[in-house]
JSON list of C-alpha atoms in Angstrom, two decimals:
[
{"chain": "A", "resi": 238, "resn": "MET", "atom": "CA", "xyz": [59.93, 268.57, 94.88]},
{"chain": "A", "resi": 239, "resn": "LYS", "atom": "CA", "xyz": [61.52, 266.83, 97.72]},
{"chain": "A", "resi": 240, "resn": "TYR", "atom": "CA", "xyz": [63.73, 263.85, 97.11]},
{"chain": "A", "resi": 241, "resn": "GLY", "atom": "CA", "xyz": [65.87, 261.94, 98.54]},
{"chain": "A", "resi": 242, "resn": "ILE", "atom": "CA", "xyz": [68.41, 258.38, 98.15]},
{"chain": "A", "resi": 243, "resn": "THR", "atom": "CA", "xyz": [67.98, 255.58, 100.21]},
{"chain": "A", "resi": 244, "resn": "PHE", "atom": "CA", "xyz": [68.99, 252.27, 100.14]},
{"chain": "A", "resi": 245, "resn": "PHE", "atom": "CA", "xyz": [66.37, 248.77, 100.94]},
{"chain": "A", "resi": 246, "resn": "PRO", "atom": "CA", "xyz": [67.44, 246.06, 102.40]},
{"chain": "A", "resi": 247, "resn": "GLU", "atom": "CA", "xyz": [66.64, 242.55, 101.31]},
{"chain": "A", "resi": 248, "resn": "LYS", "atom": "CA", "xyz": [63.17, 241.67, 102.16]},
{"chain": "A", "resi": 249, "resn": "LYS", "atom": "CA", "xyz": [64.09, 238.99, 104.98]},
{"chain": "A", "resi": 250, "resn": "VAL", "atom": "CA", "xyz": [65.81, 242.02, 107.16]},
{"chain": "A", "resi": 251, "resn": "GLN", "atom": "CA", "xyz": [62.96, 244.43, 106.44]},
{"chain": "A", "resi": 252, "resn": "ASP", "atom": "CA", "xyz": [60.54, 241.70, 107.34]},
{"chain": "A", "resi": 253, "resn": "LEU", "atom": "CA", "xyz": [62.47, 241.71, 111.11]},
{"chain": "A", "resi": 254, "resn": "ILE", "atom": "CA", "xyz": [62.77, 245.52, 111.27]},
{"chain": "A", "resi": 255, "resn": "ASN", "atom": "CA", "xyz": [59.00, 246.17, 110.12]},
{"chain": "A", "resi": 256, "resn": "SER", "atom": "CA", "xyz": [58.33, 244.08, 113.24]},
{"chain": "A", "resi": 257, "resn": "TYR", "atom": "CA", "xyz": [59.74, 246.68, 115.23]},
{"chain": "A", "resi": 258, "resn": "ARG", "atom": "CA", "xyz": [59.04, 249.97, 113.35]},
{"chain": "A", "resi": 259, "resn": "LYS", "atom": "CA", "xyz": [55.55, 248.95, 113.07]},
{"chain": "A", "resi": 260, "resn": "ARG", "atom": "CA", "xyz": [55.03, 248.83, 116.90]},
{"chain": "A", "resi": 261, "resn": "TYR", "atom": "CA", "xyz": [57.85, 252.28, 117.46]},
{"chain": "A", "resi": 262, "resn": "ASP", "atom": "CA", "xyz": [57.87, 254.40, 114.08]},
{"chain": "A", "resi": 263, "resn": "PRO", "atom": "CA", "xyz": [54.93, 256.47, 113.58]},
{"chain": "A", "resi": 264, "resn": "HIS", "atom": "CA", "xyz": [56.73, 257.12, 109.93]},
{"chain": "A", "resi": 265, "resn": "TYR", "atom": "CA", "xyz": [56.64, 253.18, 109.67]},
{"chain": "A", "resi": 266, "resn": "ALA", "atom": "CA", "xyz": [53.63, 253.44, 106.62]},
{"chain": "A", "resi": 267, "resn": "TRP", "atom": "CA", "xyz": [55.62, 256.33, 104.77]},
{"chain": "A", "resi": 268, "resn": "ILE", "atom": "CA", "xyz": [58.50, 254.04, 103.33]},
{"chain": "A", "resi": 269, "resn": "PRO", "atom": "CA", "xyz": [60.26, 250.76, 104.15]},
{"chain": "A", "resi": 270, "resn": "PRO", "atom": "CA", "xyz": [63.02, 250.01, 106.20]},
{"chain": "A", "resi": 271, "resn": "HIS", "atom": "CA", "xyz": [66.10, 251.58, 104.43]},
{"chain": "A", "resi": 272, "resn": "ILE", "atom": "CA", "xyz": [69.54, 253.41, 104.63]},
{"chain": "A", "resi": 273, "resn": "THR", "atom": "CA", "xyz": [69.57, 257.27, 104.35]},
{"chain": "A", "resi": 274, "resn": "LEU", "atom": "CA", "xyz": [72.21, 257.52, 101.55]},
{"chain": "A", "resi": 275, "resn": "LYS", "atom": "CA", "xyz": [71.20, 261.46, 101.41]},
{"chain": "A", "resi": 276, "resn": "GLU", "atom": "CA", "xyz": [68.42, 262.99, 103.22]},
{"chain": "A", "resi": 277, "resn": "ALA", "atom": "CA", "xyz": [65.79, 264.68, 102.48]},
{"chain": "A", "resi": 278, "resn": "PHE", "atom": "CA", "xyz": [67.04, 267.89, 99.55]},
{"chain": "A", "resi": 279, "resn": "ASP", "atom": "CA", "xyz": [64.74, 270.50, 96.95]},
{"chain": "A", "resi": 280, "resn": "LEU", "atom": "CA", "xyz": [65.22, 269.86, 93.56]},
{"chain": "A", "resi": 281, "resn": "GLN", "atom": "CA", "xyz": [63.36, 272.04, 90.42]},
{"chain": "A", "resi": 282, "resn": "ASP", "atom": "CA", "xyz": [62.48, 269.91, 87.51]},
{"chain": "A", "resi": 283, "resn": "ASP", "atom": "CA", "xyz": [65.09, 271.80, 85.34]},
{"chain": "A", "resi": 284, "resn": "GLU", "atom": "CA", "xyz": [67.81, 270.17, 87.97]},
{"chain": "A", "resi": 285, "resn": "LEU", "atom": "CA", "xyz": [66.60, 266.66, 87.73]},
{"chain": "A", "resi": 286, "resn": "PRO", "atom": "CA", "xyz": [68.29, 265.74, 85.01]},
{"chain": "A", "resi": 287, "resn": "GLN", "atom": "CA", "xyz": [71.32, 266.68, 86.07]},
{"chain": "A", "resi": 288, "resn": "ALA", "atom": "CA", "xyz": [71.15, 265.07, 89.67]},
{"chain": "A", "resi": 289, "resn": "ILE", "atom": "CA", "xyz": [70.39, 261.89, 87.29]},
{"chain": "A", "resi": 290, "resn": "GLU", "atom": "CA", "xyz": [73.18, 262.04, 85.25]},
{"chain": "A", "resi": 291, "resn": "HIS", "atom": "CA", "xyz": [75.61, 262.69, 88.41]},
{"chain": "A", "resi": 292, "resn": "LEU", "atom": "CA", "xyz": [73.95, 259.86, 90.24]},
{"chain": "A", "resi": 293, "resn": "GLU", "atom": "CA", "xyz": [74.48, 257.39, 87.35]},
{"chain": "A", "resi": 294, "resn": "ARG", "atom": "CA", "xyz": [78.24, 258.48, 87.27]},
{"chain": "A", "resi": 295, "resn": "VAL", "atom": "CA", "xyz": [78.24, 257.63, 90.83]},
{"chain": "A", "resi": 296, "resn": "SER", "atom": "CA", "xyz": [76.43, 254.46, 90.42]},
{"chain": "A", "resi": 297, "resn": "GLN", "atom": "CA", "xyz": [79.23, 253.36, 87.48]},
{"chain": "A", "resi": 298, "resn": "GLU", "atom": "CA", "xyz": [82.17, 253.87, 89.94]},
{"chain": "A", "resi": 299, "resn": "VAL", "atom": "CA", "xyz": [81.04, 252.19, 93.17]},
{"chain": "A", "resi": 300, "resn": "ALA", "atom": "CA", "xyz": [81.28, 248.21, 93.01]},
{"chain": "A", "resi": 301, "resn": "PRO", "atom": "CA", "xyz": [78.42, 246.19, 94.83]},
{"chain": "A", "resi": 302, "resn": "PHE", "atom": "CA", "xyz": [79.32, 245.46, 98.71]},
{"chain": "A", "resi": 303, "resn": "PRO", "atom": "CA", "xyz": [78.26, 243.35, 102.00]},
{"chain": "A", "resi": 304, "resn": "ILE", "atom": "CA", "xyz": [76.87, 245.58, 105.01]},
{"chain": "A", "resi": 305, "resn": "THR", "atom": "CA", "xyz": [76.08, 243.83, 108.32]},
{"chain": "A", "resi": 306, "resn": "LEU", "atom": "CA", "xyz": [73.60, 245.27, 110.64]},
{"chain": "A", "resi": 307, "resn": "THR", "atom": "CA", "xyz": [74.16, 244.13, 114.68]},
{"chain": "A", "resi": 308, "resn": "LYS", "atom": "CA", "xyz": [74.06, 246.74, 117.19]},
{"chain": "A", "resi": 309, "resn": "VAL", "atom": "CA", "xyz": [71.44, 248.52, 118.72]},
{"chain": "A", "resi": 310, "resn": "SER", "atom": "CA", "xyz": [71.98, 252.48, 119.05]},
{"chain": "A", "resi": 311, "resn": "SER", "atom": "CA", "xyz": [70.25, 255.99, 119.77]},
{"chain": "A", "resi": 312, "resn": "PHE", "atom": "CA", "xyz": [70.47, 259.04, 118.78]},
{"chain": "A", "resi": 313, "resn": "TYR", "atom": "CA", "xyz": [69.77, 260.71, 122.24]},
{"chain": "A", "resi": 314, "resn": "PRO", "atom": "CA", "xyz": [69.73, 263.30, 123.78]},
{"chain": "A", "resi": 315, "resn": "THR", "atom": "CA", "xyz": [69.89, 264.80, 119.70]},
{"chain": "A", "resi": 316, "resn": "ASN", "atom": "CA", "xyz": [66.83, 262.57, 118.27]},
{"chain": "A", "resi": 317, "resn": "ASN", "atom": "CA", "xyz": [64.73, 260.13, 120.18]},
{"chain": "A", "resi": 318, "resn": "VAL", "atom": "CA", "xyz": [65.98, 257.70, 117.78]},
{"chain": "A", "resi": 319, "resn": "ILE", "atom": "CA", "xyz": [66.92, 254.10, 118.07]},
{"chain": "A", "resi": 320, "resn": "TYR", "atom": "CA", "xyz": [68.31, 252.59, 115.52]},
{"chain": "A", "resi": 321, "resn": "ILE", "atom": "CA", "xyz": [70.54, 249.32, 114.22]},
{"chain": "A", "resi": 322, "resn": "ALA", "atom": "CA", "xyz": [73.90, 250.34, 113.07]},
{"chain": "A", "resi": 323, "resn": "LEU", "atom": "CA", "xyz": [75.98, 248.79, 110.49]},
{"chain": "A", "resi": 324, "resn": "GLU", "atom": "CA", "xyz": [79.12, 246.36, 111.44]},
{"chain": "A", "resi": 325, "resn": "GLN", "atom": "CA", "xyz": [81.69, 248.22, 109.17]},
{"chain": "A", "resi": 326, "resn": "GLU", "atom": "CA", "xyz": [80.88, 251.58, 107.61]},
{"chain": "A", "resi": 327, "resn": "ASP", "atom": "CA", "xyz": [83.71, 252.29, 104.89]},
{"chain": "A", "resi": 328, "resn": "SER", "atom": "CA", "xyz": [81.67, 251.04, 101.70]},
{"chain": "A", "resi": 329, "resn": "ILE", "atom": "CA", "xyz": [78.64, 252.97, 102.85]},
{"chain": "A", "resi": 330, "resn": "ARG", "atom": "CA", "xyz": [80.49, 255.72, 103.53]},
{"chain": "A", "resi": 331, "resn": "ARG", "atom": "CA", "xyz": [82.55, 256.20, 100.52]},
{"chain": "A", "resi": 332, "resn": "LEU", "atom": "CA", "xyz": [78.92, 255.35, 98.73]},
{"chain": "A", "resi": 333, "resn": "HIS", "atom": "CA", "xyz": [77.84, 258.28, 100.54]},
{"chain": "A", "resi": 334, "resn": "GLU", "atom": "CA", "xyz": [80.42, 260.68, 99.83]},
{"chain": "A", "resi": 335, "resn": "LYS", "atom": "CA", "xyz": [80.12, 260.16, 95.97]},
{"chain": "A", "resi": 336, "resn": "ILE", "atom": "CA", "xyz": [76.79, 260.91, 95.91]},
{"chain": "A", "resi": 337, "resn": "ASN", "atom": "CA", "xyz": [76.71, 263.88, 98.48]},
{"chain": "A", "resi": 338, "resn": "SER", "atom": "CA", "xyz": [79.28, 265.66, 95.85]},
{"chain": "A", "resi": 339, "resn": "GLY", "atom": "CA", "xyz": [78.93, 268.03, 93.18]},
{"chain": "A", "resi": 340, "resn": "MET", "atom": "CA", "xyz": [75.61, 269.22, 92.66]},
{"chain": "A", "resi": 341, "resn": "LEU", "atom": "CA", "xyz": [73.84, 267.37, 94.86]},
{"chain": "A", "resi": 342, "resn": "HIS", "atom": "CA", "xyz": [76.60, 268.44, 97.75]},
{"chain": "A", "resi": 343, "resn": "HIS", "atom": "CA", "xyz": [74.83, 270.18, 100.42]},
{"chain": "A", "resi": 344, "resn": "GLU", "atom": "CA", "xyz": [76.08, 270.76, 104.52]},
{"chain": "A", "resi": 345, "resn": "SER", "atom": "CA", "xyz": [73.32, 268.80, 106.68]},
{"chain": "A", "resi": 346, "resn": "ALA", "atom": "CA", "xyz": [72.97, 269.55, 110.49]},
{"chain": "A", "resi": 347, "resn": "TYR", "atom": "CA", "xyz": [73.95, 265.77, 111.33]},
{"chain": "A", "resi": 348, "resn": "LYS", "atom": "CA", "xyz": [77.23, 263.85, 111.02]},
{"chain": "A", "resi": 349, "resn": "PHE", "atom": "CA", "xyz": [76.15, 260.65, 108.70]},
{"chain": "A", "resi": 350, "resn": "ILE", "atom": "CA", "xyz": [75.88, 257.81, 110.93]},
{"chain": "A", "resi": 351, "resn": "PRO", "atom": "CA", "xyz": [74.60, 254.61, 108.36]},
{"chain": "A", "resi": 352, "resn": "HIS", "atom": "CA", "xyz": [71.60, 253.01, 110.21]},
{"chain": "A", "resi": 353, "resn": "ILE", "atom": "CA", "xyz": [68.14, 251.67, 109.43]},
{"chain": "A", "resi": 354, "resn": "THR", "atom": "CA", "xyz": [65.48, 253.28, 112.30]},
{"chain": "A", "resi": 355, "resn": "LEU", "atom": "CA", "xyz": [64.04, 250.95, 114.85]},
{"chain": "A", "resi": 356, "resn": "GLY", "atom": "CA", "xyz": [62.06, 253.25, 116.16]},
{"chain": "A", "resi": 357, "resn": "GLN", "atom": "CA", "xyz": [61.35, 257.66, 116.34]},
{"chain": "A", "resi": 358, "resn": "LYS", "atom": "CA", "xyz": [59.10, 260.29, 118.10]},
{"chain": "A", "resi": 359, "resn": "MET", "atom": "CA", "xyz": [59.12, 257.89, 121.09]},
{"chain": "A", "resi": 360, "resn": "LEU", "atom": "CA", "xyz": [58.48, 259.76, 124.70]},
{"chain": "A", "resi": 361, "resn": "GLU", "atom": "CA", "xyz": [61.73, 259.56, 126.64]},
{"chain": "A", "resi": 362, "resn": "ASP", "atom": "CA", "xyz": [60.48, 257.15, 129.42]},
{"chain": "A", "resi": 363, "resn": "GLU", "atom": "CA", "xyz": [59.29, 254.79, 126.53]},
{"chain": "A", "resi": 364, "resn": "LEU", "atom": "CA", "xyz": [62.45, 255.61, 124.38]},
{"chain": "A", "resi": 365, "resn": "HIS", "atom": "CA", "xyz": [64.31, 254.17, 127.25]},
{"chain": "A", "resi": 366, "resn": "ASP", "atom": "CA", "xyz": [62.62, 251.26, 128.14]},
{"chain": "A", "resi": 367, "resn": "VAL", "atom": "CA", "xyz": [62.28, 249.86, 124.24]},
{"chain": "A", "resi": 368, "resn": "TYR", "atom": "CA", "xyz": [66.53, 251.13, 124.07]},
{"chain": "A", "resi": 369, "resn": "GLY", "atom": "CA", "xyz": [67.00, 249.21, 127.08]},
{"chain": "A", "resi": 370, "resn": "SER", "atom": "CA", "xyz": [65.02, 245.75, 125.88]},
{"chain": "A", "resi": 371, "resn": "LEU", "atom": "CA", "xyz": [66.47, 245.79, 122.06]},
{"chain": "A", "resi": 372, "resn": "ARG", "atom": "CA", "xyz": [70.20, 246.59, 123.42]},
{"chain": "A", "resi": 373, "resn": "MET", "atom": "CA", "xyz": [70.11, 243.46, 124.79]},
{"chain": "A", "resi": 374, "resn": "ARG", "atom": "CA", "xyz": [69.05, 241.22, 121.51]},
{"chain": "A", "resi": 375, "resn": "ARG", "atom": "CA", "xyz": [71.93, 240.74, 119.50]},
{"chain": "A", "resi": 376, "resn": "PHE", "atom": "CA", "xyz": [71.24, 241.35, 115.10]},
{"chain": "A", "resi": 377, "resn": "GLU", "atom": "CA", "xyz": [73.13, 239.55, 112.68]},
{"chain": "A", "resi": 378, "resn": "LEU", "atom": "CA", "xyz": [71.25, 241.39, 109.26]},
{"chain": "A", "resi": 379, "resn": "GLU", "atom": "CA", "xyz": [73.06, 240.66, 106.20]},
{"chain": "A", "resi": 380, "resn": "SER", "atom": "CA", "xyz": [72.05, 242.41, 103.46]},
{"chain": "A", "resi": 381, "resn": "ASN", "atom": "CA", "xyz": [74.15, 243.29, 100.01]},
{"chain": "A", "resi": 382, "resn": "ILE", "atom": "CA", "xyz": [73.76, 246.88, 98.69]},
{"chain": "A", "resi": 383, "resn": "ASP", "atom": "CA", "xyz": [73.87, 246.71, 94.90]},
{"chain": "A", "resi": 384, "resn": "ARG", "atom": "CA", "xyz": [71.92, 249.55, 93.85]},
{"chain": "A", "resi": 385, "resn": "PHE", "atom": "CA", "xyz": [70.54, 252.86, 95.43]},
{"chain": "A", "resi": 386, "resn": "HIS", "atom": "CA", "xyz": [67.17, 254.70, 94.20]},
{"chain": "A", "resi": 387, "resn": "LEU", "atom": "CA", "xyz": [66.24, 258.46, 93.92]},
{"chain": "A", "resi": 388, "resn": "LEU", "atom": "CA", "xyz": [63.04, 258.80, 95.54]},
{"chain": "A", "resi": 389, "resn": "TYR", "atom": "CA", "xyz": [59.96, 261.47, 95.86]},
{"chain": "A", "resi": 390, "resn": "GLN", "atom": "CA", "xyz": [57.71, 262.24, 98.62]},
{"chain": "A", "resi": 391, "resn": "LEU", "atom": "CA", "xyz": [54.41, 262.39, 97.46]},
{"chain": "A", "resi": 392, "resn": "ASP", "atom": "CA", "xyz": [51.89, 264.70, 99.32]},
{"chain": "A", "resi": 393, "resn": "ASN", "atom": "CA", "xyz": [50.71, 262.61, 101.74]},
{"chain": "A", "resi": 394, "resn": "ASN", "atom": "CA", "xyz": [54.56, 262.40, 103.27]},
{"chain": "A", "resi": 395, "resn": "THR", "atom": "CA", "xyz": [54.69, 258.81, 101.52]},
{"chain": "A", "resi": 396, "resn": "TRP", "atom": "CA", "xyz": [57.86, 258.09, 99.22]},
{"chain": "A", "resi": 397, "resn": "SER", "atom": "CA", "xyz": [58.14, 256.50, 96.37]},
{"chain": "A", "resi": 398, "resn": "ILE", "atom": "CA", "xyz": [60.98, 255.21, 94.09]},
{"chain": "A", "resi": 399, "resn": "TYR", "atom": "CA", "xyz": [61.84, 257.95, 90.82]},
{"chain": "A", "resi": 400, "resn": "GLN", "atom": "CA", "xyz": [64.73, 255.37, 89.65]},
{"chain": "A", "resi": 401, "resn": "THR", "atom": "CA", "xyz": [66.85, 253.04, 90.54]},
{"chain": "A", "resi": 402, "resn": "PHE", "atom": "CA", "xyz": [70.86, 252.91, 89.82]},
{"chain": "A", "resi": 403, "resn": "LEU", "atom": "CA", "xyz": [72.36, 249.62, 89.85]},
{"chain": "A", "resi": 404, "resn": "LEU", "atom": "CA", "xyz": [76.45, 249.77, 91.14]},
{"chain": "A", "resi": 405, "resn": "ARG", "atom": "CA", "xyz": [77.87, 248.37, 88.13]},
{"chain": "A", "resi": 406, "resn": "GLY", "atom": "CA", "xyz": [81.68, 249.85, 89.17]},
{"chain": "A", "resi": 407, "resn": "ASN", "atom": "CA", "xyz": [84.69, 247.09, 89.88]}
]
């Protein structure tokens, strides 16, 4: 089965992000606005208990922390994706590294850039128009990361929460 690990920001942040995603992201209906902490990966049923144990350990080692999303950017020309980036990345980068260790370590095709997608799969001209418009806007979106979620993908490509892990470190 295919799994992923994400953080969902607070509702007020999701609502604003969704006002863009419903226009510019064809995956809008598949998953709420999120920060991917571990990209999609496959696990066999017999590996799941060990993965959950690993994620429980991570959640006990990491304390909750705030994030601020401020700057619109793009992965163009690698991918036609527009996103809003985190202002400070140290805490979320450490969480990402802990999650992606041990049995869940996999080499990624891309460098970890914590972000929330605003739009994707756009034609090049549309991407440039939307990006040009959005980068003029100043965002000051704040949220607290106090949990992360192990998700699984359903047959219709939507994602559902399998288990939530509360951050309990000091």
